Amino acid sequence: MILNSRLILALDVLSRDRALHLATALKDRVDYVKVGYPLILAAGLDIVGEIARIAPVIADLKIADIPNTNTLICEEVLDSGAAGIIAHAFVGRDSLSACVEAAREAGGLVFAVTEMSHPGAEELMGPAAERLARMAADCGVDGVVAPATRPERISLVRSIVGERAIISPGVGVQGGSPSAALKAGADSLIVGRSITESPNPAASADAILREIR
Ligand code: C5P
């Protein structure tokens, strides 16, 4: 995994042109561009390959299906140029292992969601997060996604996943602090709207980079 700037751009925009413009403007400030359903549904799967020619892409499809379907989804998005995928852990060991195997075949990275960053995640995912992190580590994932909105959860996940990467969304608009998340044990921050909706995205990214350096 690339850990230079420790910033992953969440490119949740709906226009292909805007996505390409932002990826180009920010490529030297971020290690990966995270592309998810909003952009892929709006612009088509080819956008993954187009962005991948600018910066490495993590496809955040939060894959959560039976093993066979997970394999098909992973193969499709990794073939289209993604360097990594994000899958849900809660679906179970067999489903997550299917993603790990597909990622290994393609030479890609796989990250498992143990707990999401929004308030609703505390209802069901929070209480299960430790078990999910343990299972994800057992399955051989490269990393897990843990919430920057709850740094104490990052520390807990770190104690479970050891050297595996922790990537953390929830900084900025969702209220998480970049430095607190890294101090708690995150390896990289996933940041979307505080950069993409800024009047000056590069300056906003630079402000985060200054805070975490
Ligand atoms: O705009 P903002 O910085 O809040 O974007 C956070 C990004 O991280 C979004 O793409 C969201 O889907 C994603 N994400 C999250 N919580 C997770 C996993 C991914 O907020 N557990």
mmCIF file of C-alpha atoms and ligand atoms in Angstrom:
data_model
loop_
_atom_site.group_PDB
_atom_site.id
_atom_site.type_symbol
_atom_site.label_atom_id
_atom_site.label_comp_id
_atom_site.label_asym_id
_atom_site.label_seq_id
_atom_site.Cartn_x
_atom_site.Cartn_y
_atom_site.Cartn_z
ATOM 1 C CA MET A 1 0.000 0.000 0.000
ATOM 2 C CA ILE A 2 1.199 3.493 -0.800
ATOM 3 C CA LEU A 3 1.641 5.634 2.336
ATOM 4 C CA ASN A 4 3.232 8.861 1.130
ATOM 5 C CA SER A 5 0.795 11.662 1.823
ATOM 6 C CA ARG A 6 -1.531 9.440 3.909
ATOM 7 C CA LEU A 7 -4.476 11.048 2.176
ATOM 8 C CA ILE A 8 -7.096 9.203 0.115
ATOM 9 C CA LEU A 9 -9.462 11.399 -1.882
ATOM 10 C CA ALA A 10 -13.121 10.287 -1.760
ATOM 11 C CA LEU A 11 -14.285 11.373 -5.199
ATOM 12 C CA ASP A 12 -18.047 11.408 -4.622
ATOM 13 C CA VAL A 13 -18.940 13.723 -7.493
ATOM 14 C CA LEU A 14 -21.427 13.009 -10.243
ATOM 15 C CA SER A 15 -19.768 14.442 -13.317
ATOM 16 C CA ARG A 16 -17.032 12.688 -15.283
ATOM 17 C CA ASP A 17 -15.398 15.993 -16.209
ATOM 18 C CA ARG A 18 -15.373 17.240 -12.624
ATOM 19 C CA ALA A 19 -14.003 13.898 -11.431
ATOM 20 C CA LEU A 20 -11.158 13.970 -13.957
ATOM 21 C CA HIS A 21 -10.456 17.624 -13.193
ATOM 22 C CA LEU A 22 -10.281 17.014 -9.416
ATOM 23 C CA ALA A 23 -8.195 13.847 -9.787
ATOM 24 C CA THR A 24 -5.706 15.686 -11.986
ATOM 25 C CA ALA A 25 -5.533 18.722 -9.682
ATOM 26 C CA LEU A 26 -5.041 16.593 -6.554
ATOM 27 C CA LYS A 27 -3.042 13.604 -7.786
ATOM 28 C CA ASP A 28 0.237 14.792 -6.256
ATOM 29 C CA ARG A 29 -1.380 15.357 -2.866
ATOM 30 C CA VAL A 30 -3.109 11.993 -2.430
ATOM 31 C CA ASP A 31 -1.976 8.350 -2.411
ATOM 32 C CA TYR A 32 -5.238 6.996 -3.846
ATOM 33 C CA VAL A 33 -8.512 8.220 -5.277
ATOM 34 C CA LYS A 34 -11.512 6.400 -3.825
ATOM 35 C CA VAL A 35 -14.311 5.955 -6.323
ATOM 36 C CA GLY A 36 -17.701 4.648 -5.274
ATOM 37 C CA TYR A 37 -21.274 4.160 -6.398
ATOM 38 C CA PRO A 38 -22.138 7.850 -6.919
ATOM 39 C CA LEU A 39 -19.469 8.408 -9.561
ATOM 40 C CA ILE A 40 -19.574 4.925 -11.125
ATOM 41 C CA LEU A 41 -23.368 5.055 -11.480
ATOM 42 C CA ALA A 42 -23.226 8.562 -12.917
ATOM 43 C CA ALA A 43 -20.269 8.136 -15.256
ATOM 44 C CA GLY A 44 -20.068 4.382 -15.895
ATOM 45 C CA LEU A 45 -17.479 1.794 -14.900
ATOM 46 C CA ASP A 46 -14.986 3.146 -17.466
ATOM 47 C CA ILE A 47 -14.374 6.058 -15.097
ATOM 48 C CA VAL A 48 -12.365 3.664 -12.896
ATOM 49 C CA GLY A 49 -9.841 3.090 -15.696
ATOM 50 C CA GLU A 50 -9.808 6.764 -16.613
ATOM 51 C CA ILE A 51 -9.037 7.849 -13.034
ATOM 52 C CA ALA A 52 -6.544 4.987 -12.668
ATOM 53 C CA ARG A 53 -4.475 6.546 -15.459
ATOM 54 C CA ILE A 54 -4.182 9.643 -13.223
ATOM 55 C CA ALA A 55 -3.826 8.102 -9.730
ATOM 56 C CA PRO A 56 -4.278 4.655 -8.129
ATOM 57 C CA VAL A 57 -7.945 3.908 -7.513
ATOM 58 C CA ILE A 58 -9.633 2.215 -4.574
ATOM 59 C CA ALA A 59 -13.099 1.079 -5.629
ATOM 60 C CA ASP A 60 -15.441 1.582 -2.683
ATOM 61 C CA LEU A 61 -18.304 -0.699 -3.660
ATOM 62 C CA LYS A 62 -18.705 -1.922 -0.074
ATOM 63 C CA ILE A 63 -19.130 -5.353 -1.567
ATOM 64 C CA ALA A 64 -21.622 -7.383 0.485
ATOM 65 C CA ASP A 65 -22.971 -10.436 -1.287
ATOM 66 C CA ILE A 66 -22.598 -14.202 -1.475
ATOM 67 C CA PRO A 67 -19.072 -15.406 -2.309
ATOM 68 C CA ASN A 68 -19.724 -16.068 -6.020
ATOM 69 C CA THR A 69 -21.300 -12.666 -6.597
ATOM 70 C CA ASN A 70 -18.529 -10.985 -4.603
ATOM 71 C CA THR A 71 -15.952 -12.680 -6.834
ATOM 72 C CA LEU A 72 -17.700 -11.443 -9.985
ATOM 73 C CA ILE A 73 -17.945 -7.869 -8.669
ATOM 74 C CA CYS A 74 -14.282 -7.832 -7.606
ATOM 75 C CA GLU A 75 -13.062 -9.242 -10.920
ATOM 76 C CA GLU A 76 -15.067 -6.686 -12.876
ATOM 77 C CA VAL A 77 -13.816 -3.657 -10.986
ATOM 78 C CA LEU A 78 -10.208 -4.870 -10.663
ATOM 79 C CA ASP A 79 -10.156 -5.639 -14.405
ATOM 80 C CA SER A 80 -11.311 -2.115 -15.055
ATOM 81 C CA GLY A 81 -8.182 -0.733 -13.384
ATOM 82 C CA ALA A 82 -8.810 -0.466 -9.645
ATOM 83 C CA ALA A 83 -5.751 -1.027 -7.451
ATOM 84 C CA GLY A 84 -7.899 -1.884 -4.458
ATOM 85 C CA ILE A 85 -11.419 -2.704 -3.363
ATOM 86 C CA ILE A 86 -13.484 -2.147 -0.230
ATOM 87 C CA ALA A 87 -15.727 -4.981 0.950
ATOM 88 C CA HIS A 88 -18.020 -5.391 3.925
ATOM 89 C CA ALA A 89 -16.895 -7.823 6.614
ATOM 90 C CA PHE A 90 -20.353 -8.353 8.145
ATOM 91 C CA VAL A 91 -21.455 -10.663 5.316
ATOM 92 C CA GLY A 92 -19.169 -13.363 6.683
ATOM 93 C CA ARG A 93 -15.846 -15.101 6.331
ATOM 94 C CA ASP A 94 -16.644 -16.918 3.079
ATOM 95 C CA SER A 95 -17.849 -13.776 1.314
ATOM 96 C CA LEU A 96 -14.893 -11.699 2.465
ATOM 97 C CA SER A 97 -12.434 -14.469 1.576
ATOM 98 C CA ALA A 98 -13.832 -14.473 -1.956
ATOM 99 C CA CYS A 99 -12.860 -10.791 -2.224
ATOM 100 C CA VAL A 100 -9.391 -11.480 -0.819
ATOM 101 C CA GLU A 101 -8.848 -14.268 -3.359
ATOM 102 C CA ALA A 102 -10.031 -12.115 -6.269
ATOM 103 C CA ALA A 103 -7.765 -9.272 -5.136
ATOM 104 C CA ARG A 104 -4.783 -11.625 -4.849
ATOM 105 C CA GLU A 105 -5.400 -12.961 -8.388
ATOM 106 C CA ALA A 106 -5.397 -9.425 -9.738
ATOM 107 C CA GLY A 107 -2.540 -8.175 -7.554
ATOM 108 C CA GLY A 108 -4.905 -5.709 -5.852
ATOM 109 C CA LEU A 109 -5.545 -4.633 -2.277
ATOM 110 C CA VAL A 110 -8.623 -5.445 -0.249
ATOM 111 C CA PHE A 111 -9.960 -3.435 2.675
ATOM 112 C CA ALA A 112 -12.778 -4.599 4.934
ATOM 113 C CA VAL A 113 -15.273 -2.277 6.577
ATOM 114 C CA THR A 114 -15.458 -3.027 10.280
ATOM 115 C CA GLU A 115 -17.513 -0.007 11.278
ATOM 116 C CA MET A 116 -18.791 2.972 9.321
ATOM 117 C CA SER A 117 -18.290 6.597 10.249
ATOM 118 C CA HIS A 118 -21.890 7.866 10.422
ATOM 119 C CA PRO A 119 -23.967 7.922 13.670
ATOM 120 C CA GLY A 120 -26.190 5.022 12.554
ATOM 121 C CA ALA A 121 -23.177 2.706 12.513
ATOM 122 C CA GLU A 122 -23.257 2.714 16.313
ATOM 123 C CA GLU A 123 -26.570 0.808 16.282
ATOM 124 C CA LEU A 124 -25.411 -2.533 14.876
ATOM 125 C CA MET A 125 -21.902 -2.272 13.436
ATOM 126 C CA GLY A 126 -20.253 -0.701 16.510
ATOM 127 C CA PRO A 127 -21.006 -3.583 18.872
ATOM 128 C CA ALA A 128 -19.789 -6.082 16.250
ATOM 129 C CA ALA A 129 -16.722 -4.124 15.097
ATOM 130 C CA GLU A 130 -14.152 -6.009 17.164
ATOM 131 C CA ARG A 131 -15.363 -9.382 15.893
ATOM 132 C CA LEU A 132 -15.471 -8.041 12.349
ATOM 133 C CA ALA A 133 -11.912 -6.713 12.614
ATOM 134 C CA ARG A 134 -10.685 -10.059 13.950
ATOM 135 C CA MET A 135 -12.431 -11.943 11.162
ATOM 136 C CA ALA A 136 -11.088 -9.552 8.536
ATOM 137 C CA ALA A 137 -7.537 -10.072 9.798
ATOM 138 C CA ASP A 138 -8.076 -13.863 9.744
ATOM 139 C CA CYS A 139 -9.242 -13.616 6.133
ATOM 140 C CA GLY A 140 -5.985 -11.916 5.163
ATOM 141 C CA VAL A 141 -7.228 -8.475 4.170
ATOM 142 C CA ASP A 142 -4.623 -5.786 3.505
ATOM 143 C CA GLY A 143 -6.430 -3.319 5.688
ATOM 144 C CA VAL A 144 -9.648 -2.241 7.354
ATOM 145 C CA VAL A 145 -11.818 0.856 7.268
ATOM 146 C CA ALA A 146 -12.384 2.374 10.727
ATOM 147 C CA PRO A 147 -14.131 5.644 11.623
ATOM 148 C CA ALA A 148 -12.184 8.880 12.120
ATOM 149 C CA THR A 149 -15.338 10.139 13.827
ATOM 150 C CA ARG A 150 -14.572 7.793 16.743
ATOM 151 C CA PRO A 151 -10.763 7.742 17.234
ATOM 152 C CA GLU A 152 -11.067 5.438 20.251
ATOM 153 C CA ARG A 153 -12.485 2.831 17.871
ATOM 154 C CA ILE A 154 -9.424 3.208 15.639
ATOM 155 C CA SER A 155 -7.155 2.429 18.624
ATOM 156 C CA LEU A 156 -9.226 -0.633 19.445
ATOM 157 C CA VAL A 157 -9.138 -1.858 15.839
ATOM 158 C CA ARG A 158 -5.371 -1.243 15.753
ATOM 159 C CA SER A 159 -4.917 -3.550 18.732
ATOM 160 C CA ILE A 160 -6.715 -6.261 16.763
ATOM 161 C CA VAL A 161 -5.367 -5.911 13.219
ATOM 162 C CA GLY A 162 -1.686 -5.384 14.087
ATOM 163 C CA GLU A 163 0.341 -4.250 11.094
ATOM 164 C CA ARG A 164 -2.543 -4.233 8.622
ATOM 165 C CA ALA A 165 -3.485 -0.839 7.266
ATOM 166 C CA ILE A 166 -6.274 1.222 8.785
ATOM 167 C CA ILE A 167 -7.897 3.738 6.467
ATOM 168 C CA SER A 168 -10.259 6.203 8.113
ATOM 169 C CA PRO A 169 -13.119 8.231 6.681
ATOM 170 C CA GLY A 170 -15.155 10.805 8.536
ATOM 171 C CA VAL A 171 -12.703 13.699 8.641
ATOM 172 C CA GLY A 172 -14.023 17.229 8.114
ATOM 173 C CA VAL A 173 -17.705 17.318 7.157
ATOM 174 C CA GLN A 174 -18.557 14.300 9.349
ATOM 175 C CA GLY A 175 -16.677 15.932 12.250
ATOM 176 C CA GLY A 176 -13.522 13.810 12.611
ATOM 177 C CA SER A 177 -10.130 15.416 13.254
ATOM 178 C CA PRO A 178 -7.302 14.417 10.878
ATOM 179 C CA SER A 179 -4.560 14.511 13.502
ATOM 180 C CA ALA A 180 -6.645 12.712 16.142
ATOM 181 C CA ALA A 181 -7.396 9.885 13.711
ATOM 182 C CA LEU A 182 -3.733 9.403 12.835
ATOM 183 C CA LYS A 183 -2.693 9.671 16.476
ATOM 184 C CA ALA A 184 -5.223 6.962 17.332
ATOM 185 C CA GLY A 185 -3.541 4.632 14.842
ATOM 186 C CA ALA A 186 -4.959 5.276 11.377
ATOM 187 C CA ASP A 187 -2.504 4.962 8.484
ATOM 188 C CA SER A 188 -4.439 7.052 5.973
ATOM 189 C CA LEU A 189 -7.340 9.467 5.999
ATOM 190 C CA ILE A 190 -10.176 9.235 3.505
ATOM 191 C CA VAL A 191 -11.427 12.747 2.817
ATOM 192 C CA GLY A 192 -14.202 13.748 0.447
ATOM 193 C CA ARG A 193 -16.407 16.804 0.717
ATOM 194 C CA SER A 194 -14.054 19.019 2.714
ATOM 195 C CA ILE A 195 -11.830 18.893 -0.358
ATOM 196 C CA THR A 196 -14.191 18.293 -3.282
ATOM 197 C CA GLU A 197 -16.751 20.915 -2.210
ATOM 198 C CA SER A 198 -14.163 23.513 -1.282
ATOM 199 C CA PRO A 199 -13.851 26.598 -3.496
ATOM 200 C CA ASN A 200 -10.140 25.714 -3.628
ATOM 201 C CA PRO A 201 -9.761 21.911 -3.374
ATOM 202 C CA ALA A 202 -5.956 21.963 -3.602
ATOM 203 C CA ALA A 203 -5.675 24.523 -0.792
ATOM 204 C CA SER A 204 -8.065 22.500 1.373
ATOM 205 C CA ALA A 205 -6.043 19.349 0.773
ATOM 206 C CA ASP A 206 -2.860 21.273 1.632
ATOM 207 C CA ALA A 207 -4.410 22.464 4.904
ATOM 208 C CA ILE A 208 -5.119 18.847 5.908
ATOM 209 C CA LEU A 209 -1.623 17.793 4.849
ATOM 210 C CA ARG A 210 -0.111 20.579 6.956
ATOM 211 C CA GLU A 211 -2.139 19.448 9.969
ATOM 212 C CA ILE A 212 -0.996 15.843 9.717
ATOM 213 C CA ARG A 213 2.663 16.456 8.964
HETATM 214 O O1 C5P B 1 -17.277 13.572 2.229
HETATM 215 P P1 C5P B 1 -16.688 12.731 3.318
HETATM 216 O O2 C5P B 1 -15.283 13.120 3.655
HETATM 217 O O3 C5P B 1 -17.573 12.611 4.514
HETATM 218 O O4 C5P B 1 -16.595 11.269 2.615
HETATM 219 C C1 C5P B 1 -16.278 10.088 3.313
HETATM 220 C C2 C5P B 1 -16.189 8.959 2.332
HETATM 221 O O5 C5P B 1 -15.858 7.769 3.014
HETATM 222 C C3 C5P B 1 -17.471 8.663 1.567
HETATM 223 O O6 C5P B 1 -17.086 8.229 0.269
HETATM 224 C C4 C5P B 1 -18.103 7.518 2.338
HETATM 225 O O7 C5P B 1 -18.879 6.688 1.503
HETATM 226 C C5 C5P B 1 -16.870 6.777 2.794
HETATM 227 N N1 C5P B 1 -16.970 5.897 3.930
HETATM 228 C C6 C5P B 1 -17.416 6.298 5.183
HETATM 229 N N2 C5P B 1 -17.461 5.376 6.207
HETATM 230 C C7 C5P B 1 -17.019 4.128 6.003
HETATM 231 C C8 C5P B 1 -16.550 3.725 4.740
HETATM 232 C C9 C5P B 1 -16.520 4.656 3.730
HETATM 233 O O8 C5P B 1 -17.748 7.490 5.372
HETATM 234 N N3 C5P B 1 -16.939 3.262 6.982
#
